[in-house]
XYZ file of C-alpha atoms in Angstrom:
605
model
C 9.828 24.294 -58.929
C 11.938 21.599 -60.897
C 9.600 18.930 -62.538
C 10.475 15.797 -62.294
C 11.047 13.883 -65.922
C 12.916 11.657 -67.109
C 16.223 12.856 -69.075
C 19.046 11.491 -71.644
C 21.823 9.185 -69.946
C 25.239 10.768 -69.762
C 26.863 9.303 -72.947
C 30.241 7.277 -72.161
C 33.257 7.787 -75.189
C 36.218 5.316 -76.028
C 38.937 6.315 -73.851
C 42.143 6.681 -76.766
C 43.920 3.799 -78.017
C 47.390 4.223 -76.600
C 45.663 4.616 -73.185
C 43.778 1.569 -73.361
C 46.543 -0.421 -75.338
C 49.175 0.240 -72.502
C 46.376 -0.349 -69.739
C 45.731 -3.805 -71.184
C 49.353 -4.632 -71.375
C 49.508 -4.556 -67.452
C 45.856 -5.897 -66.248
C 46.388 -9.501 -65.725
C 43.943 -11.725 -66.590
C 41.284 -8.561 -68.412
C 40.745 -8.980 -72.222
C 41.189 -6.271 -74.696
C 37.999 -3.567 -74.758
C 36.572 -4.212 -78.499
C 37.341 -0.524 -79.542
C 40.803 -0.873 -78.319
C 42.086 0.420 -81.361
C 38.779 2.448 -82.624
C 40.306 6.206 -81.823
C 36.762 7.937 -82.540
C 34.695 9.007 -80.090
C 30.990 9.346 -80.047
C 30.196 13.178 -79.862
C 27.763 14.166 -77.030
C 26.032 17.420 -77.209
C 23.680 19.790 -74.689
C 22.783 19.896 -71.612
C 24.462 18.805 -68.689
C 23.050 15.226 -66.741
C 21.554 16.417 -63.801
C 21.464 13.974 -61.266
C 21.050 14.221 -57.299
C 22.933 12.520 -54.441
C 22.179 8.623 -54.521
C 20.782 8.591 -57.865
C 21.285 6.510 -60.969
C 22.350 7.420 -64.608
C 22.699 5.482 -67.363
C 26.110 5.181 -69.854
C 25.633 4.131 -73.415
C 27.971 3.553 -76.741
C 28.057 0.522 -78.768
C 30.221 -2.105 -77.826
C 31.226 -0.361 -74.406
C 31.940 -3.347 -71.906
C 32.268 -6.213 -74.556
C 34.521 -8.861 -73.743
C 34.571 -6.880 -69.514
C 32.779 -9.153 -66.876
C 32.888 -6.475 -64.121
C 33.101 -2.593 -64.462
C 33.172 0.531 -61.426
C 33.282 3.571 -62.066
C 34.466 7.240 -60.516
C 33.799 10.684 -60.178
C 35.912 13.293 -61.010
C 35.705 17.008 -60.265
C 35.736 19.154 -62.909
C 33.885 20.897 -65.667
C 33.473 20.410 -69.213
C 37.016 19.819 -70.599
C 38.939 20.740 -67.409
C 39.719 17.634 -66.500
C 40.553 13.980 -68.046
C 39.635 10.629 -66.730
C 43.158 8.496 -65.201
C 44.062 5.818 -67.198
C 43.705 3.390 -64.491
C 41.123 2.754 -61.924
C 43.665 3.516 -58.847
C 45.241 6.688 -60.750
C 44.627 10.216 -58.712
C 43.774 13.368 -60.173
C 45.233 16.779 -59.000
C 42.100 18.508 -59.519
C 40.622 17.340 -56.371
C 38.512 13.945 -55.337
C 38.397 10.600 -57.217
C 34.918 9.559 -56.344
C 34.178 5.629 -56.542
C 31.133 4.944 -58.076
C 29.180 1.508 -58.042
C 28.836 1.092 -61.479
C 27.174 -2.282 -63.066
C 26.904 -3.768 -66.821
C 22.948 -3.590 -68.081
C 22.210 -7.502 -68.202
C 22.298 -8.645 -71.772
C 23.565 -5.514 -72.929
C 27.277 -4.658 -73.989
C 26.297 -1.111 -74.868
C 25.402 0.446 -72.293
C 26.508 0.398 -67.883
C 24.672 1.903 -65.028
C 25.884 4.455 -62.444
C 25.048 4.988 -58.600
C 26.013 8.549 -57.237
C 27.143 7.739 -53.741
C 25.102 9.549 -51.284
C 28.054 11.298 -50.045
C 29.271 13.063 -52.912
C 29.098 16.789 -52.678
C 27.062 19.007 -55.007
C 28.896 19.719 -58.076
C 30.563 19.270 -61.384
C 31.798 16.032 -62.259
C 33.054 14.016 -65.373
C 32.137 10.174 -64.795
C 34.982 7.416 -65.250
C 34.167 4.015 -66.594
C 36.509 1.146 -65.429
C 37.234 -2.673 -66.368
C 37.697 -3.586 -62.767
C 38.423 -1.692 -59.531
C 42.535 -3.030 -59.139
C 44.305 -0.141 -58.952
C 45.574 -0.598 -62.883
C 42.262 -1.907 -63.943
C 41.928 0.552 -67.492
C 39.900 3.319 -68.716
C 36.970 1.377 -70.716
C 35.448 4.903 -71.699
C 34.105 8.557 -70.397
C 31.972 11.586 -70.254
C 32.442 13.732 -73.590
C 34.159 16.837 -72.936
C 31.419 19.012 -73.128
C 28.634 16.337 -71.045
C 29.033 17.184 -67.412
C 27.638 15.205 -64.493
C 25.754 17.894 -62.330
C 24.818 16.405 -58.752
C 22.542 18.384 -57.109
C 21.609 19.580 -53.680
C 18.629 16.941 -52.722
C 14.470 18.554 -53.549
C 13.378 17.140 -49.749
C 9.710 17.136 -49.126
C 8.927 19.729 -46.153
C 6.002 18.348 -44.102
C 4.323 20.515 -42.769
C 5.128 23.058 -45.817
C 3.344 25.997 -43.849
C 2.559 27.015 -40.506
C -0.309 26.652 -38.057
C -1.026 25.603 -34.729
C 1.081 23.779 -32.757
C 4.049 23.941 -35.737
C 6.950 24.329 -34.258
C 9.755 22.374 -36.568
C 9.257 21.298 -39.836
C 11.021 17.653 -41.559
C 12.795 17.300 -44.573
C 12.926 14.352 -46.448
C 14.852 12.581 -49.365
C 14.484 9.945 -51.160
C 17.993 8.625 -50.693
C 20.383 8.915 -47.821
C 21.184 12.903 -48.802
C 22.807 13.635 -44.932
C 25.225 11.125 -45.568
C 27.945 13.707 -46.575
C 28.200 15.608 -42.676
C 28.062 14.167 -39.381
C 25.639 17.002 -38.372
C 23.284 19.011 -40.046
C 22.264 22.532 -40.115
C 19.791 24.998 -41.820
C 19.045 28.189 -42.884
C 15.675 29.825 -44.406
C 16.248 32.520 -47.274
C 13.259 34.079 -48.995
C 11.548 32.374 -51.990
C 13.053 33.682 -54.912
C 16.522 33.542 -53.671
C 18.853 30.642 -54.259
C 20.113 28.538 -51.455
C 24.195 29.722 -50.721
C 26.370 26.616 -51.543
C 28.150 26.672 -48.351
C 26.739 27.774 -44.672
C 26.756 31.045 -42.940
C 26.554 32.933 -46.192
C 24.042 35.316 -48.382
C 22.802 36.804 -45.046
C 20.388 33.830 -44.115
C 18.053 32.803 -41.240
C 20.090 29.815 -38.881
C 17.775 27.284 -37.727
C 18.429 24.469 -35.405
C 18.705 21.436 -36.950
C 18.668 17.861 -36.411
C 19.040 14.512 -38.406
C 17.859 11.084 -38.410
C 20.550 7.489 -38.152
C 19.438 6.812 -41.881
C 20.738 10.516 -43.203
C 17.207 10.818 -45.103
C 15.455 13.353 -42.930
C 16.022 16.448 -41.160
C 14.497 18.531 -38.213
C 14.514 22.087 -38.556
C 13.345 23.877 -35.955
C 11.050 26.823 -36.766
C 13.240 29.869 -36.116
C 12.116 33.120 -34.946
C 12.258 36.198 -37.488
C 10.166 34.463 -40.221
C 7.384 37.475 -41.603
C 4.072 36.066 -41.569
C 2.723 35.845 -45.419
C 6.241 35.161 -46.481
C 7.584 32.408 -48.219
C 11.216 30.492 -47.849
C 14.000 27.979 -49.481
C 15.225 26.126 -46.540
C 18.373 25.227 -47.156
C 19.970 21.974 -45.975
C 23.861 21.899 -45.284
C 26.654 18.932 -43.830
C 27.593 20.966 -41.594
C 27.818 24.459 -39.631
C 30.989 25.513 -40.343
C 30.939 28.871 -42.239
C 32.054 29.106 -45.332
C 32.686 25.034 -45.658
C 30.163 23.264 -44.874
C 28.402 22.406 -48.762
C 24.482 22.911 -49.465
C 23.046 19.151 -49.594
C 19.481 19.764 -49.676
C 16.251 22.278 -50.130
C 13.215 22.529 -49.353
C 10.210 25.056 -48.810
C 8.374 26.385 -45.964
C 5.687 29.143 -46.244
C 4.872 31.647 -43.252
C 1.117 31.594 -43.722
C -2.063 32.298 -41.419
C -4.300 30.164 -41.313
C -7.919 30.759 -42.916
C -11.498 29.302 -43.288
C -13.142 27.740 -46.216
C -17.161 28.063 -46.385
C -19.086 25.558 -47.307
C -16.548 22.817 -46.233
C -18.238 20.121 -48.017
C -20.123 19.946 -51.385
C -21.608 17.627 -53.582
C -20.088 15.576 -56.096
C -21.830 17.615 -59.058
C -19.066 20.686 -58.782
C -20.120 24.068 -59.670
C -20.229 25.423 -56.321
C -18.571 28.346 -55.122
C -16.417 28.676 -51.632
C -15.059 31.445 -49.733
C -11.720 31.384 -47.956
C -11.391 33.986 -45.282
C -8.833 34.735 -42.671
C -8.961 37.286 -39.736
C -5.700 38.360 -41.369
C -4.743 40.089 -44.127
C -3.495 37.331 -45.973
C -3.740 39.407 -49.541
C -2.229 43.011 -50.733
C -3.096 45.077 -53.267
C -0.621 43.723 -55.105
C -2.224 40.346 -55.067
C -4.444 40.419 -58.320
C -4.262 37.101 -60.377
C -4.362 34.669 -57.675
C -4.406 30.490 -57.903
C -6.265 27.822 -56.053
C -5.372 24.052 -55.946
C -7.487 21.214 -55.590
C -5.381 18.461 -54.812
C -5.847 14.681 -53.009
C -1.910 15.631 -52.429
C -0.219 17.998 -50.599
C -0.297 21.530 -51.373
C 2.738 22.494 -53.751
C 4.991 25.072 -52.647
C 4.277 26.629 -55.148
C 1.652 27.045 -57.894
C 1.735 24.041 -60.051
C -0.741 22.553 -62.168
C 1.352 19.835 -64.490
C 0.798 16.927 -62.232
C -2.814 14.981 -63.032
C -4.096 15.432 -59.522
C -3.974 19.220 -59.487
C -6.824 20.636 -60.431
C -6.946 24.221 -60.651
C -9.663 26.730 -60.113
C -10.885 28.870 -63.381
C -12.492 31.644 -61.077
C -10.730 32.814 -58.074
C -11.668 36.375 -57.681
C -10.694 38.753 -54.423
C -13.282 40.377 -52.329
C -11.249 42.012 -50.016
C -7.689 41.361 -48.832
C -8.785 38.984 -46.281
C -11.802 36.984 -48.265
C -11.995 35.453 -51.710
C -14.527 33.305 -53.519
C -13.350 30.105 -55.336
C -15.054 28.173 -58.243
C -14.770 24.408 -57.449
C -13.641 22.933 -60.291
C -15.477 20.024 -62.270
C -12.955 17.531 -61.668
C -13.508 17.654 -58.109
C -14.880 14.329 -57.771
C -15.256 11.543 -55.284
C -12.492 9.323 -55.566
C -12.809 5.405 -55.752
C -15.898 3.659 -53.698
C -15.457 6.183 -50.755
C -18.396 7.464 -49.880
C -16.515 11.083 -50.191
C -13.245 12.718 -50.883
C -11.176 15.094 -49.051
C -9.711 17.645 -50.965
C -6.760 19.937 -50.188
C -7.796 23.393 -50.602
C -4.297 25.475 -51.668
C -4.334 29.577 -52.193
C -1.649 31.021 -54.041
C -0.849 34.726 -54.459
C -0.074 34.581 -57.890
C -0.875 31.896 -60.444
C 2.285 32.021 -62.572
C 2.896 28.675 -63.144
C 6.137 27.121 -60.659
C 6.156 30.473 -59.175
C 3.141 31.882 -57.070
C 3.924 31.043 -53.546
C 0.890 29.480 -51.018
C -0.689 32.463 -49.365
C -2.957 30.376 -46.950
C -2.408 27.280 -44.384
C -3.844 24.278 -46.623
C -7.151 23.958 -45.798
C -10.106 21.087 -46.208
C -12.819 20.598 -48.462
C -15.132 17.395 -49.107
C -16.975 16.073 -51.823
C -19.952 13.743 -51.246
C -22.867 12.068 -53.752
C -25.627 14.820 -53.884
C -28.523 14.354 -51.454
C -32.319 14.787 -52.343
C -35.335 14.512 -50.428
C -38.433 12.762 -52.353
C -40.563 15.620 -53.180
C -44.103 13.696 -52.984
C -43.451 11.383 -49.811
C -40.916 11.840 -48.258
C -41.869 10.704 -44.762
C -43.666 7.413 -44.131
C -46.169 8.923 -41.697
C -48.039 12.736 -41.581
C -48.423 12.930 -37.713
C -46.655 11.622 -34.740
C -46.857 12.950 -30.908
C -45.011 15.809 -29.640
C -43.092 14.265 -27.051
C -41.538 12.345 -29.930
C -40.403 8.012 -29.751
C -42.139 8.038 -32.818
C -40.145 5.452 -36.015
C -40.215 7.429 -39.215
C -38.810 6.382 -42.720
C -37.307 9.258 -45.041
C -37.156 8.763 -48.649
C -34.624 10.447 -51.197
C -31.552 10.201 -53.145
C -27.901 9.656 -51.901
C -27.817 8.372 -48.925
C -24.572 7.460 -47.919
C -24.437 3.516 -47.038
C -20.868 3.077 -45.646
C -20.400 2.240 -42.208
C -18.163 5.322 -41.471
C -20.370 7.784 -43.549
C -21.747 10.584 -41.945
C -25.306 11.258 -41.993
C -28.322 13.196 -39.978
C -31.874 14.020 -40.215
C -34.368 16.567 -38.410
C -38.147 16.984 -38.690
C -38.775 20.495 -38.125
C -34.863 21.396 -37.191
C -35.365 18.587 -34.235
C -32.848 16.010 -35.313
C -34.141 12.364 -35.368
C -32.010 9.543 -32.790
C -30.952 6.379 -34.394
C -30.715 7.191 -37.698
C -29.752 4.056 -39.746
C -29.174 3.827 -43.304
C -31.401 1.439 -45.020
C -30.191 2.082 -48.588
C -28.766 4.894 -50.828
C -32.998 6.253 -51.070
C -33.965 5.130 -47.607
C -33.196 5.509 -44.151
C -34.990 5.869 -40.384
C -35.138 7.349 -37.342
C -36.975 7.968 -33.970
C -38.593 11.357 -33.429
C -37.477 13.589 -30.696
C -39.632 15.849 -28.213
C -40.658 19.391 -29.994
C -43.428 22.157 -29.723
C -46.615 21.033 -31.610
C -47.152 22.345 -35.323
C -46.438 21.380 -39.001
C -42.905 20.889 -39.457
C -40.320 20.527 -43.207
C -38.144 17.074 -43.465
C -34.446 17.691 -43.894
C -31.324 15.127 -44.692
C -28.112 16.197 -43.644
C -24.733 13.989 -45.488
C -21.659 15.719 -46.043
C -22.576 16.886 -49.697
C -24.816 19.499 -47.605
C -28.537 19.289 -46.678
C -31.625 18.875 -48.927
C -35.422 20.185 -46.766
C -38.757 19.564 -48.123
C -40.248 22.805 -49.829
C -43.497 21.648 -47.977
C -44.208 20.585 -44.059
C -45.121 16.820 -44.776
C -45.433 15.601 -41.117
C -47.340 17.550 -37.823
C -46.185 17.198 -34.197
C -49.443 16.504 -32.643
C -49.554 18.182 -29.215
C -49.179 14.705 -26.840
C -48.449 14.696 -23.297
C -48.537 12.032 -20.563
C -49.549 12.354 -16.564
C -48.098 11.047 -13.562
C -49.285 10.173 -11.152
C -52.239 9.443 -13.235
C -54.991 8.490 -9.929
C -56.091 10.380 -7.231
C -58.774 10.363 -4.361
C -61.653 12.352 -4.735
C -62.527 14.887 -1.573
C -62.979 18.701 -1.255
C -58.964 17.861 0.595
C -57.634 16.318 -2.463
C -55.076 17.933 -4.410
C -52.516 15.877 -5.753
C -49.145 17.373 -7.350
C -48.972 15.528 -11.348
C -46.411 15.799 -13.717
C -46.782 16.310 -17.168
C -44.551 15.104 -19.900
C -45.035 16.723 -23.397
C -42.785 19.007 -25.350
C -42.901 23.146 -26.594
C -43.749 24.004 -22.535
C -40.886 26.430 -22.550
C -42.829 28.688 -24.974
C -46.854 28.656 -23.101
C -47.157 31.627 -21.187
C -48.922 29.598 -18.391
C -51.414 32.022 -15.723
C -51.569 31.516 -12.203
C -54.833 33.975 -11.265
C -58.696 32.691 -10.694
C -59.858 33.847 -14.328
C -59.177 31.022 -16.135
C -60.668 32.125 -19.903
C -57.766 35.024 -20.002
C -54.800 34.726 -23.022
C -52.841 32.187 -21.223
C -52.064 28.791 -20.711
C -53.910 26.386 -18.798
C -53.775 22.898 -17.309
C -57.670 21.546 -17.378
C -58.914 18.093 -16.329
C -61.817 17.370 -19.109
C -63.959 14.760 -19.809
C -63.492 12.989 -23.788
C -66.306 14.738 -24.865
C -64.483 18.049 -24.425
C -62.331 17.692 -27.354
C -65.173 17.291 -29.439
C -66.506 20.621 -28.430
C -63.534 22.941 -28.701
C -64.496 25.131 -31.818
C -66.720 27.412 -30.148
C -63.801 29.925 -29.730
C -62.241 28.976 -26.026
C -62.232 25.658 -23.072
C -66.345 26.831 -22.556
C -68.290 26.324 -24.167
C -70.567 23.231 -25.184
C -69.082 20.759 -22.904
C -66.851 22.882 -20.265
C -63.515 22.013 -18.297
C -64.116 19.783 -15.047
C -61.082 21.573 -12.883
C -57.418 22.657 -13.469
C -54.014 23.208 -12.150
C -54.639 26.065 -9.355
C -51.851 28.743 -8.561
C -48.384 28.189 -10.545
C -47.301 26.086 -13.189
C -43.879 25.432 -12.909
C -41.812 25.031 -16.255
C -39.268 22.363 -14.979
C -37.957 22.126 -18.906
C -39.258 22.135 -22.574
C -40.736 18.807 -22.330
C -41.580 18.492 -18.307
C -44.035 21.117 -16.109
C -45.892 20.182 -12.589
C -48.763 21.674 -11.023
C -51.385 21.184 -8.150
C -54.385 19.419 -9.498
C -57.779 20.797 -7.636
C -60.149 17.857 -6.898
C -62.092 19.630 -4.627
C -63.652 22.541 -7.020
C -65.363 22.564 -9.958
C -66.170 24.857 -13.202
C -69.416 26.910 -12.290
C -72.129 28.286 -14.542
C -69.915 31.318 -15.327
C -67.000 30.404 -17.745
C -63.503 30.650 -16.708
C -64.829 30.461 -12.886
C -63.452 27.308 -10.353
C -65.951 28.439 -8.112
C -68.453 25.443 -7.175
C -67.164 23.850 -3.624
C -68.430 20.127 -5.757
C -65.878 17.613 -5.583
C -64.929 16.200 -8.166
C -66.983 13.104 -9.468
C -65.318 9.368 -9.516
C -64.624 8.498 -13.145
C -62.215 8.864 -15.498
C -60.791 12.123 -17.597
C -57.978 13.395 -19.671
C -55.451 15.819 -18.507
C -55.260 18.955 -21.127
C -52.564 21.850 -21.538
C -54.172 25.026 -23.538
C -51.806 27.306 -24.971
C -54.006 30.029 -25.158
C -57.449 29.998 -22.571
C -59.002 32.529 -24.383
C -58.978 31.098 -27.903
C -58.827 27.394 -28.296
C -60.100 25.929 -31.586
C -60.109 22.288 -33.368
C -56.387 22.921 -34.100
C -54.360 20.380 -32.819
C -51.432 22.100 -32.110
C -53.761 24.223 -29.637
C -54.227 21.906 -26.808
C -52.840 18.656 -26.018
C -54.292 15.424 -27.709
C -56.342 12.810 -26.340
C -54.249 10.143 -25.050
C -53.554 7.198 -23.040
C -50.496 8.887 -21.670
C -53.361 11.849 -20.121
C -56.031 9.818 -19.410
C -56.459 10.430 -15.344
C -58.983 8.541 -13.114
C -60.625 9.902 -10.065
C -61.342 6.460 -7.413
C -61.452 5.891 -3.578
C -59.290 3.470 -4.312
């Protein structure tokens, strides 16, 4: 890949003395150049000015345009010393075109005169042609040195998108100048990387590609053409023209024929170190893929493997696992940039990591940088307990917390993510707990830089629930249908026989002393069950059962039996669920809490 740098002005010589003598003698109204009579010339050595279509260049020898108001300037074809410079401005040359050039004095400065390459001249040799006017006898104020050509070059467009993927079906090519100009029409062919453009169309065996252009000449549309091998990589080459053999090479870019692949983790934090893995369903690597490259880059992936410009930062471990999965070391400079709250990187794999030649091997892919996030080790959560059936407002504590608006942040007690998370500051934020099963649960924070969990279980789900209808009428008849709100229902085995002190779950009406007296090993014990649910407990969701209340039967003398024809009293109880009837303990994460929410009252009312 050509860099881009800055290079040496073409330097202009003292056209001969007789020339510019007799040229003088016939421009009315033009003074004398100063070095009329000077017959040296100012030896230029090297390399020839490169320059592409529309550019600028610069001309330079002392006293050049002293005592000229206006100069213009031409182009004409030839190389090296095959070809002189007319004596006058309007003067044609048999070696083929007389370009016109705008050319323009430096302001202030007699020494030196400034060249635009039309966007219409033609890739190729050229000697340039400085003029005291643009009448057709206007003289020869000076020229390229025989051995400084003027190289114009086909135009380096920018592809976008440089590879393929989903949904790419053409890809644009763009200038920086008006590089079409030189055709009405446009046309394209794709060669494989490695192999130079042709300099006219329809040669060197080359994929044709439909092709389009824009009213301003500075992009094209090239269609995506069908014969391109998938893990190869192409020139596309840009011409004025379709007609074989004639129509000249104007442009290049390049377009790789990549599948597409997956990076793991997609986001990091901002402290680097971490390692990724790109993998593809494909077979994006050979066995003769051994010293590959990765890019990190704000930009757009190179074509090809380059690490010179100051945003490129390349990866000191990429090593192969098998030829469709690598591993990638993120590199330190992989940083958030500016005030964002995180950067998105591209993520470019080459084949080969020979500088300006290892082609992309991959689709680009994506991965983010955030601020590291921590959880505060010794309190991280403002409150130890909260109900099951969640509405609970918790504040986290921790480190990096993301604070702009658009920043993306989560957090979960117990894998249960919180609602309403809102950022309070870069170490605090809150939420509302959701509905989950009972038991002692870790606190996590989720921002893109990953997720940071408590190594403990700071906060409990207490097992809550709430009734409705929460009155009913007492009578040996009444049997009203509740429902019962809570959370973790989906996982209580819940029995429907008469033996209610077997292993499973249970819905009990109890008086407040019963939860006092549930560490004797089951529901009966010191202070035993009033009634329950009879027959089946239908599961309607995690969080939501129903079942048929019996008012009209009562716990007996022998545990586990609803076999006393009482009624049940007037007064007021609590509504329990048991997870386990045979083996209920203090724990609270073995039956549901005392509550308002299950407090039930038996009335005539």
């Amino acid at each position: 890949m050509r860099k881009s740098q800055s290079r040496t002005g073409i330097r202009l010589v003292r056209s001969g003395v007789a020339v510019a003598a007799t040229a003088a003698a016939v421009v009315a109204g033009t003074a004398n150049p100063a070095f009329a009579s000077d017959l040296a010339f100012t030896s230029v050595s090297g390399t020839p000015m490169v320059v592409g279509a529309g550019g600028t260049f610069t001309g330079t020898v002392t006293g050049l345009t002293t005592g000229v108001a206006t100069v213009f300037g031409r182009l004409v074809t030839g190389s090296d010393n095959t070809v002189s410079c007319p004596a006058a401005y309007g003067t044609a040359v048999s070696s083929g075109p007389n370009i016109a050039v705008t050319a323009a004095k430096v302001s202030g400065n007699d020494n030196s005169a400034t060249f635009t390459i039309p966007a219409t001249t033609p890739p190729g040799s050229y000697r340039a042609c400085l003029y005291a006017g643009n009448a057709a006898n206007s003289a020869l104020e000076g020229h390229a040195a025989d051995n400084q050509d003027l190289v114009i070059t086909p135009a380096a467009a920018v592809a976008a998108p440089n590879t393929s993927g989903p949904n790419v079906t053409s890809v644009t090519a763009t200038g920086t100048t008006a590089w079409l100009s030189l055709g009405t029409t446009a046309a394209a062919t794709f060669v494989a990387s490695g192999t130079s453009c042709p300099t006219t169309y329809g040669t060197g065996g080359a994929i044709t590609a439909t092709t389009t252009k824009n009213a301003a000449n500075t992009i094209a549309t090239v269609t995506i053409p069908a014969g391109l091998v998938m893990g190869n990589s192409y020139n596309v080459c840009v011409f004025a023209g379709n007609t074989v053999g004639t129509s000249p090479l104007v442009g290049t870019t390049a377009f790789s024929n990549v599948p597409g692949a997956m990076v793991s983790p997609n986001v990091g934090p901002d402290t680097n170190g971490n390692t990724v893995v790109v993998s593809s369903p494909n077979n994006f690597l050979t066995n003769a893929h051994t010293a590959l490259g990765a890019i990190f880059t704000v930009d757009p992936c190179p074509n090809v493997y380059d690490t010179t410009p100051a945003g490129n930062f390349d990866s000191a471990t990429v090593t192969k696992v098998t030829n469709n999965r690598i591993s990638v070391l993120v590199p330190a400079e992989v940083n958030i940039v500016g005030s964002d709250p995180a950067t998105a990187y591209n993520l470019c794999i080459y084949g080969d990591n020979t500088e300006d030649t290892g082609t992309l091997a991959t689709q680009p892919l994506v991965y983010s940088v955030a601020t590291a996030v921590t959880v505060d080790a010794s309190t991280p959560i403002d409150v130890t307990s909260g109900p099951s059936q969640g509405g609970q407002l918790v504040s986290i504590t921790g480190t990096g917390f993301p604070t702009a608006p658009e920043s993306q942040v989560s957090a979960a007690i117990g894998g249960t993510p919180l609602k309403d998370v809102r950022v309070i500051s870069s170490t605090k934020l809150t939420g509302i707990t959701q509905p989950r099963a009972a038991g002692a649960a870790a606190v996590s924070v989720t921002t893109m830089a990953g997720t940071a969990t408590t190594a403990n279980t700071p906060y409990t789900y207490n097992f809550g629930i709430s009734v409705s209808p929460n009155t009913a009428k007492p009578g040996n008849t009444s049997t009203p249908m509740i429902y019962v709100n809570g959370a973790g229902f989906s996982n209580i085995s819940f029995g429907s026989d008469a033996d209610y002190n077997t292993a499973f779950g249970r819905v009990f009406l109890v008086t407040n002393g019963w939860f006092a007296s549930t560490d004797t090993g089951g529901p009966f014990g010191t202070t035993d069950p009033i009634t329950a649910c009879t027959g089946a407990v239908v599961v309607v969701s995690d969080t939501e059962l129903l079942c048929r209340l019996d008012l009209g039967n009562t716990f007996g003398a022998t545990a586990g039996d609803l076999d006393q024809a009482a009624d049940v009293s007037p007064g007021s109880y609590q509504v329990a669920v048991i997870r386990d009837a045979s083996s209920v303990d203090a724990a609270l994460t073995d039956f549901s809490q005392i509550a308002s929410g299950s407090a039930f009252t038996v009335a005539a009312y």
